[in-house]
PDB file of C-alpha atoms in Angstrom:
ATOM      1  CA  UNK A 247     -13.325  -4.766 -18.817  1.00  0.00           C
ATOM      2  CA  UNK A 248     -13.544  -5.973 -15.233  1.00  0.00           C
ATOM      3  CA  UNK A 249     -10.343  -6.541 -13.263  1.00  0.00           C
ATOM      4  CA  UNK A 250      -9.069  -6.876  -9.714  1.00  0.00           C
ATOM      5  CA  UNK A 251      -6.222  -4.604  -8.629  1.00  0.00           C
ATOM      6  CA  UNK A 252      -3.412  -4.959  -6.096  1.00  0.00           C
ATOM      7  CA  UNK A 253      -1.256  -1.990  -5.077  1.00  0.00           C
ATOM      8  CA  UNK A 254       2.241  -2.177  -3.638  1.00  0.00           C
ATOM      9  CA  UNK A 255       3.400   0.014  -0.776  1.00  0.00           C
ATOM     10  CA  UNK A 256       5.642   2.998  -1.411  1.00  0.00           C
ATOM     11  CA  UNK A 257       5.004   5.864   0.986  1.00  0.00           C
ATOM     12  CA  UNK A 258       4.519   9.268  -0.626  1.00  0.00           C
ATOM     13  CA  UNK A 259       5.232   7.819  -4.075  1.00  0.00           C
ATOM     14  CA  UNK A 260       1.639   6.566  -4.248  1.00  0.00           C
ATOM     15  CA  UNK A 261       0.562   9.365  -6.581  1.00  0.00           C
ATOM     16  CA  UNK A 262       2.309   7.390  -9.338  1.00  0.00           C
ATOM     17  CA  UNK A 263      -0.468   4.805  -8.989  1.00  0.00           C
ATOM     18  CA  UNK A 264      -3.045   7.468  -9.806  1.00  0.00           C
ATOM     19  CA  UNK A 265      -1.441   8.236 -13.150  1.00  0.00           C
ATOM     20  CA  UNK A 266      -1.495   4.541 -14.043  1.00  0.00           C
ATOM     21  CA  UNK A 267      -5.117   4.239 -12.925  1.00  0.00           C
ATOM     22  CA  UNK A 268      -6.114   7.152 -15.153  1.00  0.00           C
ATOM     23  CA  UNK A 269      -4.761   5.343 -18.209  1.00  0.00           C
ATOM     24  CA  UNK A 270      -6.368   2.046 -17.226  1.00  0.00           C
ATOM     25  CA  UNK A 271      -9.744   3.703 -16.670  1.00  0.00           C
ATOM     26  CA  UNK A 272      -9.443   5.468 -20.034  1.00  0.00           C
ATOM     27  CA  UNK A 273      -8.849   2.038 -21.593  1.00  0.00           C
ATOM     28  CA  UNK A 274     -12.154   0.839 -20.132  1.00  0.00           C
ATOM     29  CA  UNK A 275     -11.067  -1.043 -17.007  1.00  0.00           C
ATOM     30  CA  UNK A 276     -13.483  -1.238 -14.078  1.00  0.00           C
ATOM     31  CA  UNK A 277     -12.262  -2.486 -10.700  1.00  0.00           C
ATOM     32  CA  UNK A 278     -13.938  -5.335  -8.852  1.00  0.00           C
ATOM     33  CA  UNK A 279     -11.821  -6.468  -5.880  1.00  0.00           C
ATOM     34  CA  UNK A 280      -9.075  -4.222  -4.544  1.00  0.00           C
ATOM     35  CA  UNK A 281      -6.130  -4.763  -2.218  1.00  0.00           C
ATOM     36  CA  UNK A 282      -3.152  -2.790  -1.034  1.00  0.00           C
ATOM     37  CA  UNK A 283      -0.209  -2.883   1.302  1.00  0.00           C
ATOM     38  CA  UNK A 284       1.140   0.164   3.131  1.00  0.00           C
ATOM     39  CA  UNK A 285       0.541   3.302   1.017  1.00  0.00           C
ATOM     40  CA  UNK A 286      -1.074   1.098  -1.611  1.00  0.00           C
ATOM     41  CA  UNK A 287      -3.879   0.449   0.862  1.00  0.00           C
ATOM     42  CA  UNK A 288      -4.838   4.143   0.732  1.00  0.00           C
ATOM     43  CA  UNK A 289      -5.320   3.975  -3.029  1.00  0.00           C
ATOM     44  CA  UNK A 290      -7.219   0.678  -2.782  1.00  0.00           C
ATOM     45  CA  UNK A 291      -9.510   2.026  -0.045  1.00  0.00           C
ATOM     46  CA  UNK A 292     -10.376   5.197  -1.953  1.00  0.00           C
ATOM     47  CA  UNK A 293     -11.087   3.241  -5.129  1.00  0.00           C
ATOM     48  CA  UNK A 294     -13.294   0.827  -3.185  1.00  0.00           C
ATOM     49  CA  UNK A 295     -15.233   3.776  -1.757  1.00  0.00           C
ATOM     50  CA  UNK A 296     -15.986   5.068  -5.245  1.00  0.00           C
ATOM     51  CA  UNK A 297     -13.291   7.642  -5.968  1.00  0.00           C
ATOM     52  CA  UNK A 298     -12.238   8.022  -9.597  1.00  0.00           C
ATOM     53  CA  UNK A 299      -8.637   8.522 -10.676  1.00  0.00           C
ATOM     54  CA  UNK A 300      -9.472  12.148 -11.465  1.00  0.00           C
ATOM     55  CA  UNK A 301     -10.757  12.780  -7.949  1.00  0.00           C
ATOM     56  CA  UNK A 302      -7.734  11.064  -6.432  1.00  0.00           C
ATOM     57  CA  UNK A 303      -5.367  13.125  -8.565  1.00  0.00           C
ATOM     58  CA  UNK A 304      -6.776  16.265  -6.954  1.00  0.00           C
ATOM     59  CA  UNK A 305      -6.444  14.726  -3.491  1.00  0.00           C
ATOM     60  CA  UNK A 306      -2.864  13.502  -3.873  1.00  0.00           C
ATOM     61  CA  UNK A 307      -1.679  16.629  -5.701  1.00  0.00           C
ATOM     62  CA  UNK A 308      -2.850  18.907  -2.892  1.00  0.00           C
ATOM     63  CA  UNK A 309      -2.201  16.580   0.036  1.00  0.00           C
ATOM     64  CA  UNK A 310      -0.040  18.010   2.809  1.00  0.00           C
ATOM     65  CA  UNK A 311       2.034  14.956   3.702  1.00  0.00           C
ATOM     66  CA  UNK A 312       3.706  16.811   6.570  1.00  0.00           C
ATOM     67  CA  UNK A 313       0.313  16.886   8.278  1.00  0.00           C
ATOM     68  CA  UNK A 314       0.724  13.151   8.826  1.00  0.00           C
ATOM     69  CA  UNK A 315       3.665  13.882  11.127  1.00  0.00           C
ATOM     70  CA  UNK A 316       1.585  16.021  13.478  1.00  0.00           C
ATOM     71  CA  UNK A 317       2.055  15.347  17.175  1.00  0.00           C
ATOM     72  CA  UNK A 318       0.195  16.355  20.329  1.00  0.00           C
ATOM     73  CA  UNK A 319       1.058  17.466  23.856  1.00  0.00           C
ATOM     74  CA  UNK A 320       4.607  16.831  25.038  1.00  0.00           C
ATOM     75  CA  UNK A 321       5.401  15.055  21.784  1.00  0.00           C
ATOM     76  CA  UNK A 322       5.517  18.495  20.127  1.00  0.00           C
ATOM     77  CA  UNK A 323       8.682  19.435  22.003  1.00  0.00           C
ATOM     78  CA  UNK A 324      11.619  19.724  19.561  1.00  0.00           C
ATOM     79  CA  UNK A 325      14.001  16.748  19.670  1.00  0.00           C
ATOM     80  CA  UNK A 326      12.743  15.618  23.087  1.00  0.00           C
ATOM     81  CA  UNK A 327       9.187  14.882  21.912  1.00  0.00           C
ATOM     82  CA  UNK A 328      10.014  12.575  18.976  1.00  0.00           C
ATOM     83  CA  UNK A 329      12.779  10.853  20.941  1.00  0.00           C
ATOM     84  CA  UNK A 330      10.445  10.209  23.870  1.00  0.00           C
ATOM     85  CA  UNK A 331       7.778   8.935  21.475  1.00  0.00           C
ATOM     86  CA  UNK A 332      10.277   6.504  20.006  1.00  0.00           C
ATOM     87  CA  UNK A 333      11.401   5.236  23.404  1.00  0.00           C
ATOM     88  CA  UNK A 334       8.023   5.097  25.151  1.00  0.00           C
ATOM     89  CA  UNK A 335       5.669   4.278  22.280  1.00  0.00           C
ATOM     90  CA  UNK A 336       8.090   2.660  19.842  1.00  0.00           C
ATOM     91  CA  UNK A 337       7.533   5.259  17.128  1.00  0.00           C
ATOM     92  CA  UNK A 338       8.248   8.904  16.330  1.00  0.00           C
ATOM     93  CA  UNK A 339       4.709   9.843  15.276  1.00  0.00           C
ATOM     94  CA  UNK A 340       1.288   8.539  16.402  1.00  0.00           C
ATOM     95  CA  UNK A 341      -0.324   7.816  13.020  1.00  0.00           C
ATOM     96  CA  UNK A 342      -3.681   9.204  14.158  1.00  0.00           C
ATOM     97  CA  UNK A 343      -3.507  12.010  11.580  1.00  0.00           C
ATOM     98  CA  UNK A 344      -3.298   9.486   8.758  1.00  0.00           C
ATOM     99  CA  UNK A 345      -6.341   7.650  10.093  1.00  0.00           C
ATOM    100  CA  UNK A 346      -8.274  10.923  10.438  1.00  0.00           C
ATOM    101  CA  UNK A 347      -7.372  12.005   6.899  1.00  0.00           C
ATOM    102  CA  UNK A 348      -8.455   8.700   5.332  1.00  0.00           C
ATOM    103  CA  UNK A 349     -11.628   8.605   7.457  1.00  0.00           C
ATOM    104  CA  UNK A 350     -12.577  12.086   6.233  1.00  0.00           C
ATOM    105  CA  UNK A 351     -12.048  11.127   2.589  1.00  0.00           C
ATOM    106  CA  UNK A 352     -14.121   7.961   2.988  1.00  0.00           C
ATOM    107  CA  UNK A 353     -16.867   9.853   4.812  1.00  0.00           C
ATOM    108  CA  UNK A 354     -17.374  12.035   1.742  1.00  0.00           C
ATOM    109  CA  UNK A 355     -18.419   8.865  -0.103  1.00  0.00           C
ATOM    110  CA  UNK A 356     -20.580   7.755   2.853  1.00  0.00           C
ATOM    111  CA  UNK A 357     -18.213   4.919   3.695  1.00  0.00           C
ATOM    112  CA  UNK A 358     -16.793   4.199   7.154  1.00  0.00           C
ATOM    113  CA  UNK A 359     -16.521   0.473   7.870  1.00  0.00           C
ATOM    114  CA  UNK A 360     -15.841  -2.628   5.783  1.00  0.00           C
ATOM    115  CA  UNK A 361     -19.542  -3.405   6.136  1.00  0.00           C
ATOM    116  CA  UNK A 362     -20.335  -0.313   4.063  1.00  0.00           C
ATOM    117  CA  UNK A 363     -18.677  -1.960   1.051  1.00  0.00           C
ATOM    118  CA  UNK A 364     -19.806  -4.978  -0.993  1.00  0.00           C
ATOM    119  CA  UNK A 365     -18.517  -8.277   0.446  1.00  0.00           C
ATOM    120  CA  UNK A 366     -14.842  -8.978  -0.354  1.00  0.00           C
ATOM    121  CA  UNK A 367     -14.475  -5.616  -2.113  1.00  0.00           C
ATOM    122  CA  UNK A 368     -11.383  -4.500  -0.187  1.00  0.00           C
ATOM    123  CA  UNK A 369      -8.416  -6.232   1.424  1.00  0.00           C
ATOM    124  CA  UNK A 370      -5.761  -4.397   3.442  1.00  0.00           C
ATOM    125  CA  UNK A 371      -2.429  -6.018   4.331  1.00  0.00           C
ATOM    126  CA  UNK A 372      -0.763  -5.447   7.718  1.00  0.00           C
ATOM    127  CA  UNK A 373       1.936  -7.203   9.760  1.00  0.00           C
ATOM    128  CA  UNK A 374       1.440  -8.668  13.244  1.00  0.00           C
ATOM    129  CA  UNK A 375       4.983  -8.672  14.612  1.00  0.00           C
ATOM    130  CA  UNK A 376       3.842 -10.195  17.913  1.00  0.00           C
ATOM    131  CA  UNK A 377       2.609 -13.339  16.168  1.00  0.00           C
ATOM    132  CA  UNK A 378       5.084 -13.004  13.316  1.00  0.00           C
ATOM    133  CA  UNK A 379       2.483 -13.249  10.574  1.00  0.00           C
ATOM    134  CA  UNK A 380       0.784 -11.316   7.821  1.00  0.00           C
ATOM    135  CA  UNK A 381      -2.738 -10.029   8.435  1.00  0.00           C
ATOM    136  CA  UNK A 382      -5.358  -9.769   5.710  1.00  0.00           C
ATOM    137  CA  UNK A 383      -7.951  -7.246   6.847  1.00  0.00           C
ATOM    138  CA  UNK A 384     -10.819  -7.406   7.496  1.00  0.00           C
ATOM    139  CA  UNK A 385     -10.768 -11.238   7.333  1.00  0.00           C
ATOM    140  CA  UNK A 386      -8.249 -11.843  10.126  1.00  0.00           C
ATOM    141  CA  UNK A 387      -9.932  -9.468  12.581  1.00  0.00           C
ATOM    142  CA  UNK A 388     -12.275 -12.255  13.688  1.00  0.00           C
ATOM    143  CA  UNK A 389      -9.317 -14.036  15.293  1.00  0.00           C
ATOM    144  CA  UNK A 390      -9.002 -11.028  17.624  1.00  0.00           C
ATOM    145  CA  UNK A 391     -12.678 -11.176  18.577  1.00  0.00           C
ATOM    146  CA  UNK A 392     -13.454  -8.146  16.376  1.00  0.00           C
ATOM    147  CA  UNK A 393     -16.434  -7.934  14.025  1.00  0.00           C
ATOM    148  CA  UNK A 394     -14.821  -7.462  10.577  1.00  0.00           C
ATOM    149  CA  UNK A 395     -17.889  -5.694   9.156  1.00  0.00           C
ATOM    150  CA  UNK A 396     -17.904  -3.058  11.918  1.00  0.00           C
ATOM    151  CA  UNK A 397     -14.187  -2.256  11.735  1.00  0.00           C
ATOM    152  CA  UNK A 398     -13.257   1.212  10.370  1.00  0.00           C
ATOM    153  CA  UNK A 399     -11.466   1.049   7.018  1.00  0.00           C
ATOM    154  CA  UNK A 400      -9.350   4.088   7.916  1.00  0.00           C
ATOM    155  CA  UNK A 401      -8.023   2.238  10.964  1.00  0.00           C
ATOM    156  CA  UNK A 402      -7.040  -0.753   8.844  1.00  0.00           C
ATOM    157  CA  UNK A 403      -5.233   1.604   6.448  1.00  0.00           C
ATOM    158  CA  UNK A 404      -3.432   3.198   9.383  1.00  0.00           C
ATOM    159  CA  UNK A 405      -2.294  -0.234  10.538  1.00  0.00           C
ATOM    160  CA  UNK A 406      -1.041  -1.080   7.053  1.00  0.00           C
ATOM    161  CA  UNK A 407       0.874   2.223   6.790  1.00  0.00           C
ATOM    162  CA  UNK A 408       2.560   2.075  10.196  1.00  0.00           C
ATOM    163  CA  UNK A 409       6.213   2.264   9.155  1.00  0.00           C
ATOM    164  CA  UNK A 410       8.258   0.764  12.041  1.00  0.00           C
ATOM    165  CA  UNK A 411      10.063   3.368  14.175  1.00  0.00           C
ATOM    166  CA  UNK A 412       8.530   6.145  12.076  1.00  0.00           C
ATOM    167  CA  UNK A 413       4.933   5.642  13.245  1.00  0.00           C
ATOM    168  CA  UNK A 414       3.875   4.160  16.571  1.00  0.00           C
ATOM    169  CA  UNK A 415       2.608   0.580  16.170  1.00  0.00           C
ATOM    170  CA  UNK A 416      -1.110  -0.017  16.422  1.00  0.00           C
ATOM    171  CA  UNK A 417      -2.041  -2.231  19.372  1.00  0.00           C
ATOM    172  CA  UNK A 418      -4.656  -4.976  19.236  1.00  0.00           C
ATOM    173  CA  UNK A 419      -5.460  -6.748  22.495  1.00  0.00           C
ATOM    174  CA  UNK A 420      -6.798 -10.301  22.599  1.00  0.00           C
ATOM    175  CA  UNK A 421      -6.686 -13.078  25.211  1.00  0.00           C
ATOM    176  CA  UNK A 422      -4.455 -11.061  27.566  1.00  0.00           C
ATOM    177  CA  UNK A 423      -1.944 -10.579  24.756  1.00  0.00           C
ATOM    178  CA  UNK A 424      -1.003  -7.273  23.136  1.00  0.00           C
ATOM    179  CA  UNK A 425      -0.345  -7.587  19.414  1.00  0.00           C
ATOM    180  CA  UNK A 426       1.840  -4.956  17.760  1.00  0.00           C
ATOM    181  CA  UNK A 427       0.585  -4.223  14.237  1.00  0.00           C
ATOM    182  CA  UNK A 428       2.838  -2.450  11.739  1.00  0.00           C
ATOM    183  CA  UNK A 429       3.327  -1.761   8.031  1.00  0.00           C
ATOM    184  CA  UNK A 430       1.998  -4.465   5.720  1.00  0.00           C
ATOM    185  CA  UNK A 431       5.068  -4.067   3.545  1.00  0.00           C
ATOM    186  CA  UNK A 432       7.184  -5.694   6.232  1.00  0.00           C
ATOM    187  CA  UNK A 433       5.839  -9.147   5.315  1.00  0.00           C
ATOM    188  CA  UNK A 434       4.031  -8.719   1.996  1.00  0.00           C
ATOM    189  CA  UNK A 435       4.509  -5.510   0.077  1.00  0.00           C
ATOM    190  CA  UNK A 436       3.072  -6.822  -3.185  1.00  0.00           C
ATOM    191  CA  UNK A 437       0.429  -9.569  -2.657  1.00  0.00           C
ATOM    192  CA  UNK A 438      -0.588  -9.797  -6.322  1.00  0.00           C
ATOM    193  CA  UNK A 439      -1.547 -13.445  -5.696  1.00  0.00           C
ATOM    194  CA  UNK A 440      -4.288 -12.468  -3.243  1.00  0.00           C
ATOM    195  CA  UNK A 441      -7.254 -12.825  -5.601  1.00  0.00           C
ATOM    196  CA  UNK A 442      -5.990 -15.820  -7.574  1.00  0.00           C
ATOM    197  CA  UNK A 443      -8.528 -18.627  -7.917  1.00  0.00           C
ATOM    198  CA  UNK A 444      -8.134 -22.247  -9.049  1.00  0.00           C
ATOM    199  CA  UNK A 445      -8.605 -22.761 -12.758  1.00  0.00           C
ATOM    200  CA  UNK A 446      -9.343 -20.031 -15.268  1.00  0.00           C
ATOM    201  CA  UNK A 447     -10.286 -16.595 -13.830  1.00  0.00           C
ATOM    202  CA  UNK A 448     -13.236 -14.627 -15.202  1.00  0.00           C
ATOM    203  CA  UNK A 449     -11.144 -11.469 -15.258  1.00  0.00           C
ATOM    204  CA  UNK A 450      -7.501 -10.601 -14.540  1.00  0.00           C
ATOM    205  CA  UNK A 451      -5.758  -9.308 -11.454  1.00  0.00           C
ATOM    206  CA  UNK A 452      -3.579  -6.333 -12.359  1.00  0.00           C
ATOM    207  CA  UNK A 453      -0.643  -5.470 -10.111  1.00  0.00           C
ATOM    208  CA  UNK A 454       0.613  -1.913  -9.616  1.00  0.00           C
ATOM    209  CA  UNK A 455       4.242  -1.900  -8.532  1.00  0.00           C
ATOM    210  CA  UNK A 456       6.779   0.857  -7.863  1.00  0.00           C
ATOM    211  CA  UNK A 457      10.338   0.429  -9.049  1.00  0.00           C
ATOM    212  CA  UNK A 458      13.435   2.590  -9.289  1.00  0.00           C
ATOM    213  CA  UNK A 459      16.594   1.332 -10.937  1.00  0.00           C
ATOM    214  CA  UNK A 460      18.472   4.413  -9.735  1.00  0.00           C
ATOM    215  CA  UNK A 461      18.314   3.165  -6.132  1.00  0.00           C
ATOM    216  CA  UNK A 462      19.587  -0.338  -6.806  1.00  0.00           C
ATOM    217  CA  UNK A 463      23.259   0.494  -6.243  1.00  0.00           C
ATOM    218  CA  UNK A 464      22.915   3.040  -3.429  1.00  0.00           C
ATOM    219  CA  UNK A 465      24.765   2.453  -0.169  1.00  0.00           C
ATOM    220  CA  UNK A 466      24.180   3.950   3.272  1.00  0.00           C
ATOM    221  CA  UNK A 467      27.055   4.633   5.640  1.00  0.00           C
ATOM    222  CA  UNK A 468      26.163   3.437   9.161  1.00  0.00           C
ATOM    223  CA  UNK A 469      27.773   5.686  11.781  1.00  0.00           C
ATOM    224  CA  UNK A 470      25.410   5.442  14.739  1.00  0.00           C
ATOM    225  CA  UNK A 471      21.924   4.611  15.981  1.00  0.00           C
ATOM    226  CA  UNK A 472      20.236   7.337  13.915  1.00  0.00           C
ATOM    227  CA  UNK A 473      21.822   6.323  10.609  1.00  0.00           C
ATOM    228  CA  UNK A 474      21.229   2.666  11.467  1.00  0.00           C
ATOM    229  CA  UNK A 475      17.515   3.285  12.087  1.00  0.00           C
ATOM    230  CA  UNK A 476      17.215   5.338   8.910  1.00  0.00           C
ATOM    231  CA  UNK A 477      18.898   2.613   6.853  1.00  0.00           C
ATOM    232  CA  UNK A 478      16.660  -0.027   8.436  1.00  0.00           C
ATOM    233  CA  UNK A 479      13.485   1.857   7.533  1.00  0.00           C
ATOM    234  CA  UNK A 480      14.701   2.620   4.012  1.00  0.00           C
ATOM    235  CA  UNK A 481      15.634  -1.003   3.403  1.00  0.00           C
ATOM    236  CA  UNK A 482      12.229  -2.207   4.555  1.00  0.00           C
ATOM    237  CA  UNK A 483      10.430   0.241   2.282  1.00  0.00           C
ATOM    238  CA  UNK A 484      12.669   0.121  -0.774  1.00  0.00           C
ATOM    239  CA  UNK A 485      14.253  -3.351  -0.906  1.00  0.00           C
ATOM    240  CA  UNK A 486      11.009  -4.964  -2.083  1.00  0.00           C
ATOM    241  CA  UNK A 487      11.463  -3.033  -5.344  1.00  0.00           C
ATOM    242  CA  UNK A 488      14.566  -5.089  -6.084  1.00  0.00           C
ATOM    243  CA  UNK A 489      13.032  -8.502  -5.509  1.00  0.00           C
ATOM    244  CA  UNK A 490      12.540 -10.783  -8.459  1.00  0.00           C
ATOM    245  CA  UNK A 491       8.915 -10.960  -9.543  1.00  0.00           C
ATOM    246  CA  UNK A 492       7.826 -14.346 -10.828  1.00  0.00           C
ATOM    247  CA  UNK A 493       7.149 -14.173 -14.562  1.00  0.00           C
ATOM    248  CA  UNK A 494       3.539 -15.276 -14.159  1.00  0.00           C
ATOM    249  CA  UNK A 495       3.034 -12.246 -11.906  1.00  0.00           C
ATOM    250  CA  UNK A 496       5.254  -9.868 -13.884  1.00  0.00           C
ATOM    251  CA  UNK A 497       3.207 -10.192 -17.074  1.00  0.00           C
ATOM    252  CA  UNK A 498       0.154  -8.838 -15.235  1.00  0.00           C
ATOM    253  CA  UNK A 499       2.003  -6.091 -13.390  1.00  0.00           C
ATOM    254  CA  UNK A 500       2.446  -2.408 -14.219  1.00  0.00           C
ATOM    255  CA  UNK A 501       5.992  -1.448 -13.193  1.00  0.00           C
ATOM    256  CA  UNK A 502       6.215   2.276 -12.434  1.00  0.00           C
ATOM    257  CA  UNK A 503       9.529   4.128 -12.270  1.00  0.00           C
ATOM    258  CA  UNK A 504       9.635   6.371  -9.186  1.00  0.00           C
ATOM    259  CA  UNK A 505      12.436   8.686 -10.292  1.00  0.00           C
ATOM    260  CA  UNK A 506      14.612   8.384  -7.194  1.00  0.00           C
ATOM    261  CA  UNK A 507      11.914   9.610  -4.790  1.00  0.00           C
ATOM    262  CA  UNK A 508      12.159   8.164  -1.277  1.00  0.00           C
ATOM    263  CA  UNK A 509       9.098   6.679   0.427  1.00  0.00           C
ATOM    264  CA  UNK A 510       9.465   9.039   3.409  1.00  0.00           C
ATOM    265  CA  UNK A 511      10.044  12.262   1.423  1.00  0.00           C
ATOM    266  CA  UNK A 512       7.038  13.951   3.056  1.00  0.00           C
ATOM    267  CA  UNK A 513       7.869  17.453   1.751  1.00  0.00           C
ATOM    268  CA  UNK A 514       7.207  16.384  -1.830  1.00  0.00           C
ATOM    269  CA  UNK A 515       7.291  19.358  -4.274  1.00  0.00           C
ATOM    270  CA  UNK A 516       4.427  19.831  -6.723  1.00  0.00           C
ATOM    271  CA  UNK A 517       6.664  19.215  -9.743  1.00  0.00           C
ATOM    272  CA  UNK A 518       7.838  15.881  -8.340  1.00  0.00           C
ATOM    273  CA  UNK A 519       4.228  14.846  -7.750  1.00  0.00           C
ATOM    274  CA  UNK A 520       3.439  15.709 -11.369  1.00  0.00           C
ATOM    275  CA  UNK A 521       6.479  13.759 -12.570  1.00  0.00           C
ATOM    276  CA  UNK A 522       5.413  10.690 -10.576  1.00  0.00           C
ATOM    277  CA  UNK A 523       1.867  10.927 -11.925  1.00  0.00           C
ATOM    278  CA  UNK A 524       3.154  11.105 -15.496  1.00  0.00           C
ATOM    279  CA  UNK A 525       5.511   8.191 -14.834  1.00  0.00           C
ATOM    280  CA  UNK A 526       2.476   6.148 -13.832  1.00  0.00           C
ATOM    281  CA  UNK A 527       0.729   7.135 -17.056  1.00  0.00           C
ATOM    282  CA  UNK A 528       3.694   6.062 -19.172  1.00  0.00           C
ATOM    283  CA  UNK A 529       3.985   2.740 -17.360  1.00  0.00           C
ATOM    284  CA  UNK A 530       0.300   1.939 -17.859  1.00  0.00           C
ATOM    285  CA  UNK A 531       0.431   2.789 -21.558  1.00  0.00           C
ATOM    286  CA  UNK A 532       3.441   0.511 -21.963  1.00  0.00           C
ATOM    287  CA  UNK A 533       1.613  -2.261 -20.111  1.00  0.00           C
ATOM    288  CA  UNK A 534      -1.511  -1.925 -22.263  1.00  0.00           C
ATOM    289  CA  UNK A 535       0.559  -2.221 -25.433  1.00  0.00           C
ATOM    290  CA  UNK A 536       1.639  -5.748 -24.514  1.00  0.00           C
ATOM    291  CA  UNK A 537      -1.129  -7.014 -22.228  1.00  0.00           C
ATOM    292  CA  UNK A 538      -3.274  -9.840 -23.609  1.00  0.00           C
ATOM    293  CA  UNK A 539      -5.584 -11.539 -21.103  1.00  0.00           C
ATOM    294  CA  UNK A 540      -6.381 -14.461 -23.398  1.00  0.00           C
ATOM    295  CA  UNK A 541      -2.684 -15.075 -23.992  1.00  0.00           C
ATOM    296  CA  UNK A 542      -2.049 -14.886 -20.243  1.00  0.00           C
ATOM    297  CA  UNK A 543      -4.659 -17.593 -19.637  1.00  0.00           C
ATOM    298  CA  UNK A 544      -3.255 -19.760 -22.416  1.00  0.00           C
ATOM    299  CA  UNK A 545       0.321 -19.592 -21.129  1.00  0.00           C
ATOM    300  CA  UNK A 546      -0.107 -19.446 -17.360  1.00  0.00           C
ATOM    301  CA  UNK A 547      -3.560 -20.618 -16.300  1.00  0.00           C
ATOM    302  CA  UNK A 548      -4.531 -23.551 -18.498  1.00  0.00           C
ATOM    303  CA  UNK A 549      -4.277 -26.906 -16.615  1.00  0.00           C
ATOM    304  CA  UNK A 550      -1.798 -28.196 -19.190  1.00  0.00           C
ATOM    305  CA  UNK A 551       0.734 -25.455 -18.506  1.00  0.00           C
ATOM    306  CA  UNK A 552       3.847 -26.240 -16.503  1.00  0.00           C
ATOM    307  CA  UNK A 553       3.796 -22.792 -14.903  1.00  0.00           C
ATOM    308  CA  UNK A 554       2.974 -22.673 -11.218  1.00  0.00           C
ATOM    309  CA  UNK A 555       1.470 -19.982  -9.047  1.00  0.00           C
ATOM    310  CA  UNK A 556       2.156 -18.690  -5.586  1.00  0.00           C
ATOM    311  CA  UNK A 557      -0.904 -19.546  -3.575  1.00  0.00           C
TER     312      UNK A 557
END
């Protein structure tokens, strides 16, 4: 069955998506349009390039997340380097390693730019904090005078994954204005509405969302600038999990328990990765037990229904 897919952000917890994808693929689902925010954009990009869930399991199981925190030159100096990066470039780490890693993975499938994919195949969400608005890439690149088809997908993913303070913002210059681009999760961590069309859809949009009840009642003691910054980043990355999801969106969403894992836990042990993968599998199986596309259309998409959609 054809379906569109939208992936929420979640940092290193993204391997949980792969477990869910494996179950969905086993059930016969084939992905048409794909979208992702933050870490979800990595999964969406690899799927769009032609990676299977099995191939991605190997990638995410062996991935050295600490590589993404690699610095160069004076930024390598202990304590001084990261602090200077934060003060001078508004982020601890450059983010170039993430772009290089994604570019290498895409290159193996002979994909580099959005133009290498079928039209409208992939959408990546980022946040323009200069203009105070969400960016849908590649569509919104034209407003910066950039050819959307020629733009590297890995760069768009980097922009979407640029956690404020943690990674240095990506800069886009246009009309003598510098636009600071950061993590898509800042403004829209779960854009499951992105592929909605008026009337009755030909196939469903399935949302993949990370959730952890264990973190709902956690508190952070603020004692200084460091703890304040840490709490700010954690809130941005995790608070979306606690937001109410409209019922019309919830019924088409796979909710995956993330077992207390933090989005920035870059030294993720192999066992934890396996646990997250299996959690994704369980969530997808549970979803498939109740999912009924025809019933969804009858209740939420027929013109006579009183239900409304976020547009």
